[in-house]
mmCIF file of C-alpha atoms in Angstrom:
data_model
loop_
_atom_site.group_PDB
_atom_site.id
_atom_site.type_symbol
_atom_site.label_atom_id
_atom_site.label_comp_id
_atom_site.label_asym_id
_atom_site.label_seq_id
_atom_site.Cartn_x
_atom_site.Cartn_y
_atom_site.Cartn_z
ATOM 1 C CA MET A 1 -0.216 -0.117 -0.304
ATOM 2 C CA LYS A 2 3.077 2.736 1.336
ATOM 3 C CA LYS A 3 4.474 1.492 -2.769
ATOM 4 C CA THR A 4 1.698 2.810 -4.184
ATOM 5 C CA VAL A 5 0.862 6.200 -3.109
ATOM 6 C CA ILE A 6 4.699 6.559 -3.380
ATOM 7 C CA THR A 7 4.495 5.313 -6.945
ATOM 8 C CA ILE A 8 1.541 7.679 -7.939
ATOM 9 C CA ALA A 9 2.852 10.700 -5.786
ATOM 10 C CA ILE A 10 6.202 10.219 -7.943
ATOM 11 C CA THR A 11 4.317 10.175 -10.996
ATOM 12 C CA ALA A 12 2.138 13.398 -10.285
ATOM 13 C CA VAL A 13 5.242 14.967 -9.775
ATOM 14 C CA LEU A 14 6.575 14.066 -13.149
ATOM 15 C CA THR A 15 3.748 14.453 -14.834
ATOM 16 C CA ALA A 16 3.759 18.317 -13.812
ATOM 17 C CA VAL A 17 7.330 18.878 -14.124
ATOM 18 C CA LEU A 18 6.245 17.267 -17.873
ATOM 19 C CA MET A 19 3.241 20.174 -18.000
ATOM 20 C CA ILE A 20 5.451 22.873 -17.122
ATOM 21 C CA SER A 21 8.155 22.726 -19.094
ATOM 22 C CA GLY A 22 6.382 21.832 -22.031
ATOM 23 C CA TYR A 23 3.891 24.716 -21.367
ATOM 24 C CA PHE A 24 7.670 26.664 -20.962
ATOM 25 C CA ILE A 25 8.992 25.705 -24.784
ATOM 26 C CA TYR A 26 5.997 26.579 -25.915
ATOM 27 C CA THR A 27 5.736 29.683 -24.657
ATOM 28 C CA LYS A 28 9.388 30.721 -25.486
ATOM 29 C CA ILE A 29 8.627 28.487 -29.446
ATOM 30 C CA ILE A 30 5.200 31.109 -29.585
ATOM 31 C CA ASN A 31 7.810 34.094 -28.219
ATOM 32 C CA LYS A 32 10.173 33.361 -31.246
ATOM 33 C CA ASP A 33 7.787 33.536 -33.542
ATOM 34 C CA ASN A 34 6.332 36.681 -32.866
ATOM 35 C CA ASN A 35 9.815 38.194 -32.646
ATOM 36 C CA ALA A 36 10.194 36.375 -35.775
ATOM 37 C CA ASN A 37 6.958 37.952 -37.213
ATOM 38 C CA SER A 38 7.735 41.969 -35.354
ATOM 39 C CA ASN A 39 10.961 41.597 -37.391
ATOM 40 C CA MET A 40 9.653 40.767 -40.441
ATOM 41 C CA THR A 41 6.708 43.479 -40.657
ATOM 42 C CA LYS A 42 10.033 46.262 -39.087
ATOM 43 C CA LYS A 43 11.628 45.214 -41.999
ATOM 44 C CA ASN A 44 9.808 44.918 -44.487
ATOM 45 C CA GLU A 45 8.498 49.057 -43.169
ATOM 46 C CA ASN A 46 11.650 50.067 -43.587
ATOM 47 C CA ASN A 47 12.718 49.001 -46.955
ATOM 48 C CA SER A 48 9.065 50.379 -47.859
ATOM 49 C CA GLU A 49 9.937 53.586 -45.719
ATOM 50 C CA ASN A 50 13.802 53.366 -47.440
ATOM 51 C CA VAL A 51 12.230 52.534 -51.265
ATOM 52 C CA GLU A 52 9.990 55.779 -50.939
ATOM 53 C CA ASN A 53 12.773 57.769 -49.383
ATOM 54 C CA GLN A 54 15.055 56.303 -52.857
ATOM 55 C CA ILE A 55 16.339 59.761 -54.231
ATOM 56 C CA PRO A 56 17.389 58.097 -57.567
ATOM 57 C CA ASN A 57 21.470 58.469 -58.529
ATOM 58 C CA ASP A 58 20.891 59.899 -62.677
ATOM 59 C CA ILE A 59 18.891 63.219 -63.133
ATOM 60 C CA LYS A 60 18.696 61.793 -66.840
ATOM 61 C CA ASN A 61 14.873 60.525 -67.595
ATOM 62 C CA ILE A 62 13.484 60.860 -64.286
ATOM 63 C CA SER A 63 9.989 60.061 -64.397
ATOM 64 C CA LEU A 64 7.313 63.058 -63.596
ATOM 65 C CA GLU A 65 6.271 60.223 -60.777
ATOM 66 C CA GLU A 66 9.792 60.010 -59.225
ATOM 67 C CA TRP A 67 10.434 63.837 -59.225
ATOM 68 C CA ARG A 68 7.176 63.348 -56.802
ATOM 69 C CA LYS A 69 8.957 61.758 -54.383
ATOM 70 C CA VAL A 70 12.352 63.898 -54.586
ATOM 71 C CA ILE A 71 9.933 66.861 -54.123
ATOM 72 C CA ALA A 72 8.291 65.810 -51.249
ATOM 73 C CA LEU A 73 11.688 64.020 -49.118
ATOM 74 C CA PHE A 74 13.010 67.567 -50.090
ATOM 75 C CA TYR A 75 10.340 68.695 -48.167
ATOM 76 C CA LYS A 76 10.216 66.354 -44.918
ATOM 77 C CA GLU A 77 13.933 66.902 -45.092
ATOM 78 C CA HIS A 78 13.717 71.057 -44.561
ATOM 79 C CA TYR A 79 10.256 72.405 -43.597
ATOM 80 C CA GLY A 80 9.874 69.119 -41.418
ATOM 81 C CA TYR A 81 6.839 67.638 -43.088
ATOM 82 C CA LYS A 82 5.956 65.601 -46.750
ATOM 83 C CA PRO A 83 3.488 67.896 -48.791
ATOM 84 C CA ASP A 84 -0.348 66.085 -48.929
ATOM 85 C CA ASN A 85 -0.415 66.783 -52.296
ATOM 86 C CA VAL A 86 3.266 67.343 -55.321
ATOM 87 C CA THR A 87 1.916 68.161 -58.595
ATOM 88 C CA CYS A 88 4.074 67.804 -61.471
ATOM 89 C CA THR A 89 3.078 68.678 -65.102
ATOM 90 C CA GLU A 90 5.818 69.317 -68.108
ATOM 91 C CA VAL A 91 4.888 72.290 -70.020
ATOM 92 C CA GLY A 92 7.848 72.415 -72.521
ATOM 93 C CA PRO A 93 11.653 70.270 -72.960
ATOM 94 C CA ASN A 94 12.760 68.975 -69.226
ATOM 95 C CA ILE A 95 10.366 71.643 -68.153
ATOM 96 C CA ILE A 96 8.599 71.012 -65.343
ATOM 97 C CA TYR A 97 5.749 72.944 -63.697
ATOM 98 C CA VAL A 98 5.219 72.436 -60.238
ATOM 99 C CA THR A 99 2.295 72.599 -57.603
ATOM 100 C CA ILE A 100 3.132 72.255 -53.407
ATOM 101 C CA TYR A 101 -0.528 71.409 -51.319
ATOM 102 C CA HIS A 102 -0.349 70.949 -47.504
ATOM 103 C CA ASN A 103 -3.799 70.952 -45.568
ATOM 104 C CA THR A 104 -5.631 71.836 -48.626
ATOM 105 C CA GLU A 105 -4.082 74.690 -49.366
ATOM 106 C CA LEU A 106 -1.457 75.916 -52.397
ATOM 107 C CA VAL A 107 1.770 76.877 -49.793
ATOM 108 C CA ALA A 108 3.994 77.091 -53.397
ATOM 109 C CA GLU A 109 4.636 76.697 -57.129
ATOM 110 C CA TYR A 110 7.626 76.358 -58.639
ATOM 111 C CA THR A 111 9.589 76.056 -62.334
ATOM 112 C CA LEU A 112 12.112 73.186 -62.694
ATOM 113 C CA ASP A 113 14.602 72.799 -64.781
ATOM 114 C CA ALA A 114 14.569 69.101 -65.246
ATOM 115 C CA GLU A 115 18.315 68.926 -66.543
ATOM 116 C CA THR A 116 19.712 70.146 -63.323
ATOM 117 C CA GLY A 117 17.237 69.651 -60.959
ATOM 118 C CA ILE A 118 17.135 73.613 -60.047
ATOM 119 C CA ALA A 119 13.841 75.117 -59.287
ATOM 120 C CA SER A 120 12.956 78.700 -59.105
ATOM 121 C CA SER A 121 9.595 80.565 -57.423
ATOM 122 C CA PRO A 122 8.362 83.797 -57.832
ATOM 123 C CA THR A 123 7.613 83.545 -53.609
ATOM 124 C CA GLU A 124 9.656 80.606 -52.165
ATOM 125 C CA ARG A 125 13.639 80.384 -51.569
ATOM 126 C CA THR A 126 15.543 78.566 -54.828
ATOM 127 C CA ALA A 127 16.624 75.019 -54.287
ATOM 128 C CA ASN A 128 18.076 72.000 -56.157
ATOM 129 C CA PHE A 129 15.747 69.770 -55.740
ATOM 130 C CA PHE A 130 17.845 66.528 -56.959
ATOM 131 C CA LYS A 131 20.536 67.821 -54.821
ATOM 132 C CA GLY A 132 18.777 68.790 -51.846
ATOM 133 C CA ILE A 133 19.795 72.197 -51.484
ATOM 134 C CA PHE A 134 18.888 75.537 -51.110
ATOM 135 C CA LEU A 135 20.894 77.600 -53.539
ATOM 136 C CA ASP A 136 20.641 81.302 -52.311
ATOM 137 C CA ASN A 137 22.148 80.225 -49.252
ATOM 138 C CA LEU A 138 25.875 79.602 -51.605
ATOM 139 C CA SER A 139 28.537 81.850 -50.098
ATOM 140 C CA THR A 140 30.405 83.815 -52.489
ATOM 141 C CA LYS A 141 33.386 86.288 -51.925
ATOM 142 C CA VAL A 142 32.484 88.971 -53.386
ATOM 143 C CA ASN A 143 33.270 92.803 -51.223
ATOM 144 C CA PHE A 144 30.566 94.720 -52.076
ATOM 145 C CA LYS A 145 31.543 99.099 -51.613
ATOM 146 C CA ASN A 146 29.518 101.943 -50.936
ATOM 147 C CA ASN A 147 26.131 101.800 -52.582
ATOM 148 C CA GLU A 148 27.181 98.212 -54.455
ATOM 149 C CA CYS A 149 23.769 96.009 -54.740
ATOM 150 C CA ILE A 150 24.992 93.913 -57.481
ATOM 151 C CA ALA A 151 27.555 91.789 -59.183
ATOM 152 C CA ILE A 152 28.207 91.374 -62.285
ATOM 153 C CA GLY A 153 30.638 90.023 -64.283
ATOM 154 C CA TYR A 154 31.599 88.952 -67.699
ATOM 155 C CA ILE A 155 33.684 86.250 -68.104
ATOM 156 C CA GLU A 156 35.585 85.436 -71.243
ATOM 157 C CA LYS A 157 35.621 81.290 -72.103
ATOM 158 C CA GLY A 158 38.460 79.457 -70.260
ATOM 159 C CA LYS A 159 38.491 81.646 -67.402
ATOM 160 C CA GLU A 160 35.733 79.817 -65.910
ATOM 161 C CA ALA A 161 38.640 78.768 -63.058
ATOM 162 C CA GLN A 162 39.404 81.858 -62.003
ATOM 163 C CA ILE A 163 35.722 83.158 -61.480
ATOM 164 C CA LYS A 164 35.627 79.533 -59.173
ATOM 165 C CA GLU A 165 38.461 80.785 -57.767
ATOM 166 C CA LYS A 166 38.215 84.303 -56.511
ATOM 167 C CA TYR A 167 34.342 84.262 -55.759
ATOM 168 C CA PHE A 168 33.447 81.608 -55.054
ATOM 169 C CA ASN A 169 34.255 79.125 -51.991
ATOM 170 C CA SER A 170 34.328 75.748 -53.820
ATOM 171 C CA ASP A 171 33.514 74.015 -57.310
ATOM 172 C CA ILE A 172 30.535 72.580 -56.372
ATOM 173 C CA GLU A 173 29.101 76.602 -55.068
ATOM 174 C CA TYR A 174 30.039 77.182 -58.696
ATOM 175 C CA GLU A 175 27.980 74.555 -60.628
ATOM 176 C CA SER A 176 25.528 74.325 -58.442
ATOM 177 C CA LEU A 177 24.390 77.919 -59.963
ATOM 178 C CA THR A 178 20.652 78.271 -61.413
ATOM 179 C CA THR A 179 21.746 78.503 -65.183
ATOM 180 C CA VAL A 180 19.840 80.249 -67.193
ATOM 181 C CA VAL A 181 20.251 79.350 -71.299
ATOM 182 C CA GLU A 182 19.491 81.883 -74.053
ATOM 183 C CA GLY A 183 22.009 80.480 -75.908
ATOM 184 C CA ASP A 184 26.662 79.462 -75.294
ATOM 185 C CA GLU A 185 28.667 82.494 -77.026
ATOM 186 C CA TYR A 186 28.315 84.544 -73.939
ATOM 187 C CA GLN A 187 29.038 83.903 -70.526
ATOM 188 C CA PHE A 188 28.033 86.337 -66.967
ATOM 189 C CA ILE A 189 27.948 85.756 -63.703
ATOM 190 C CA VAL A 190 25.654 87.674 -61.740
ATOM 191 C CA ILE A 191 25.666 88.062 -57.277
ATOM 192 C CA PRO A 192 23.093 90.165 -55.867
ATOM 193 C CA LYS A 193 24.205 91.452 -51.939
ATOM 194 C CA SER A 194 21.158 90.680 -50.669
ATOM 195 C CA LEU A 195 19.139 86.820 -50.466
ATOM 196 C CA ASP A 196 16.014 89.202 -50.165
ATOM 197 C CA ALA A 197 16.148 90.935 -53.681
ATOM 198 C CA THR A 198 14.799 89.818 -56.429
ATOM 199 C CA LEU A 199 16.227 89.794 -59.948
ATOM 200 C CA ARG A 200 14.344 89.045 -62.840
ATOM 201 C CA ILE A 201 16.199 87.589 -66.790
ATOM 202 C CA TRP A 202 14.929 89.275 -69.659
ATOM 203 C CA LYS A 203 14.817 88.096 -73.112
ATOM 204 C CA TYR A 204 15.193 91.136 -75.634
ATOM 205 C CA ASN A 205 14.261 91.198 -79.025
ATOM 206 C CA VAL A 206 14.674 94.066 -82.010
ATOM 207 C CA SER A 207 11.485 95.747 -83.330
ATOM 208 C CA GLU A 208 11.081 96.770 -87.320
ATOM 209 C CA ASN A 209 11.790 100.289 -86.294
ATOM 210 C CA GLY A 210 14.493 99.897 -84.310
ATOM 211 C CA GLU A 211 13.450 99.714 -80.656
ATOM 212 C CA LEU A 212 14.731 96.983 -78.338
ATOM 213 C CA TYR A 213 11.807 95.666 -76.147
ATOM 214 C CA SER A 214 11.574 93.140 -73.774
ATOM 215 C CA GLU A 215 10.112 89.304 -75.267
ATOM 216 C CA GLU A 216 9.682 87.337 -72.041
ATOM 217 C CA LEU A 217 10.604 86.871 -68.903
ATOM 218 C CA LEU A 218 13.132 83.607 -68.450
ATOM 219 C CA LEU A 219 13.604 83.701 -65.242
ATOM 220 C CA GLU A 220 12.516 84.644 -61.832
ATOM 221 C CA ALA A 221 14.822 84.422 -58.338
ATOM 222 C CA VAL A 222 15.459 85.676 -54.775
ATOM 223 C CA GLY A 223 18.686 86.134 -53.813
ATOM 224 C CA THR A 224 20.531 83.739 -55.233
ATOM 225 C CA PRO A 225 23.486 84.096 -57.782
ATOM 226 C CA LEU A 226 22.567 83.324 -61.639
ATOM 227 C CA LEU A 227 24.791 82.416 -64.674
ATOM 228 C CA ILE A 228 24.405 83.623 -67.420
ATOM 229 C CA LYS A 229 24.450 82.072 -71.130
ATOM 230 C CA THR A 230 23.643 83.994 -73.583
ATOM 231 C CA GLN A 231 24.937 84.908 -77.849
ATOM 232 C CA CYS A 232 25.924 87.937 -79.785
ATOM 233 C CA THR A 233 25.547 90.788 -77.399
ATOM 234 C CA GLU A 234 27.620 93.240 -79.077
ATOM 235 C CA VAL A 235 24.808 95.209 -81.253
ATOM 236 C CA PHE A 236 22.007 95.285 -79.034
ATOM 237 C CA PRO A 237 21.780 92.948 -76.017
ATOM 238 C CA ARG A 238 19.718 89.499 -75.775
ATOM 239 C CA VAL A 239 19.405 89.761 -71.994
ATOM 240 C CA GLY A 240 18.796 91.848 -69.322
ATOM 241 C CA VAL A 241 18.208 91.375 -65.903
ATOM 242 C CA GLU A 242 16.301 93.667 -63.301
ATOM 243 C CA TYR A 243 16.805 93.654 -59.494
ATOM 244 C CA GLU A 244 14.202 94.533 -57.241
ATOM 245 C CA PHE A 245 14.970 95.640 -53.786
ATOM 246 C CA GLY A 246 12.967 97.596 -51.355
ATOM 247 C CA ASP A 247 12.952 100.373 -53.078
ATOM 248 C CA THR A 248 15.425 100.779 -55.877
ATOM 249 C CA LYS A 249 15.047 98.797 -59.374
ATOM 250 C CA PHE A 250 17.079 99.487 -62.150
ATOM 251 C CA THR A 251 17.947 97.204 -64.812
ATOM 252 C CA ILE A 252 21.264 96.249 -66.826
ATOM 253 C CA PRO A 253 21.304 94.755 -70.320
ATOM 254 C CA LEU A 254 24.345 92.875 -70.484
ATOM 255 C CA MET A 255 26.429 93.808 -73.634
ATOM 256 C CA ILE A 256 30.032 93.503 -75.004
ATOM 257 C CA SER A 257 31.746 96.070 -75.724
ATOM 258 C CA GLY A 258 32.495 95.871 -79.791
ATOM 259 C CA MET A 259 35.406 98.072 -78.828
ATOM 260 C CA ASP A 260 37.334 96.537 -76.338
ATOM 261 C CA GLY A 261 35.696 93.179 -75.867
ATOM 262 C CA LYS A 262 34.438 94.125 -72.320
ATOM 263 C CA PHE A 263 31.547 94.230 -70.200
ATOM 264 C CA THR A 264 29.979 97.748 -70.754
ATOM 265 C CA ILE A 265 27.392 98.858 -68.022
ATOM 266 C CA THR A 266 26.444 102.437 -69.038
ATOM 267 C CA ASP A 267 23.503 103.034 -66.224
ATOM 268 C CA TYR A 268 24.257 102.618 -62.534
ATOM 269 C CA LYS A 269 27.197 102.152 -62.242
ATOM 270 C CA ASN A 270 27.896 103.464 -58.705
ATOM 271 C CA LEU A 271 25.187 100.461 -57.988
ATOM 272 C CA VAL A 272 26.528 97.410 -59.991
ATOM 273 C CA LYS A 273 29.887 96.128 -59.191
ATOM 274 C CA ASP A 274 32.180 95.399 -62.236
ATOM 275 C CA ILE A 275 33.486 91.904 -61.543
ATOM 276 C CA SER A 276 34.459 90.456 -64.985
ATOM 277 C CA ILE A 277 37.836 88.516 -65.398
ATOM 278 C CA TYR A 278 39.382 89.172 -69.087
#
């Protein structure tokens, strides 16, 4: 009788031990599976976010949908939020009209050069969406004096390196300049003193009566240095730079003298600093 009781007790203890061990093993397996599933979910979410935030390596052939993602990411990095809606509409060869909406309101409008990534706006800071930088904070080494508020310089071909070295802190700053192309024969650099100054680049033409008139607004930018490429300007200017800041507003035609091949400033000499390199 005593042996039978002892046997039953031992059997009960062993059964309890096996049940407890089995429970812990089962719990460990379930937790491992849950952790694995959780990690897999997080990995998938991170992969999804990485794909969403991935910027193409080559600016060529970027689709409008990819530009929309690039611009949304730019806003997230620089403004702290992703816009509710970014629209990209091709309005010309490599020219995209961009609108930014957030909380149902129109936040900004840009004209985007799809070849360079540079986006200009009459109300917002000029930026390079592809490189993810603002361009109006590019520092230059121009030393303005007295009433000088804008620097304009003619760059002879082959003298680009001298311009970079003399007026910019790095090649990247020069290569990131907003560029206006209206030909390829002459190059001019334009640098406003104030980051709040507005620059408008006008295309000129001549009427049948020989009168010069503004034919087209090529670019409007706020506070950013510009690189302008244009055609022959010895007879009449093909391009003009309009400067506006506060009560000061004037226009400088970009012309080269037929006598000495130098940049010609006829008016506003006290406001314009000539930084040409010959």
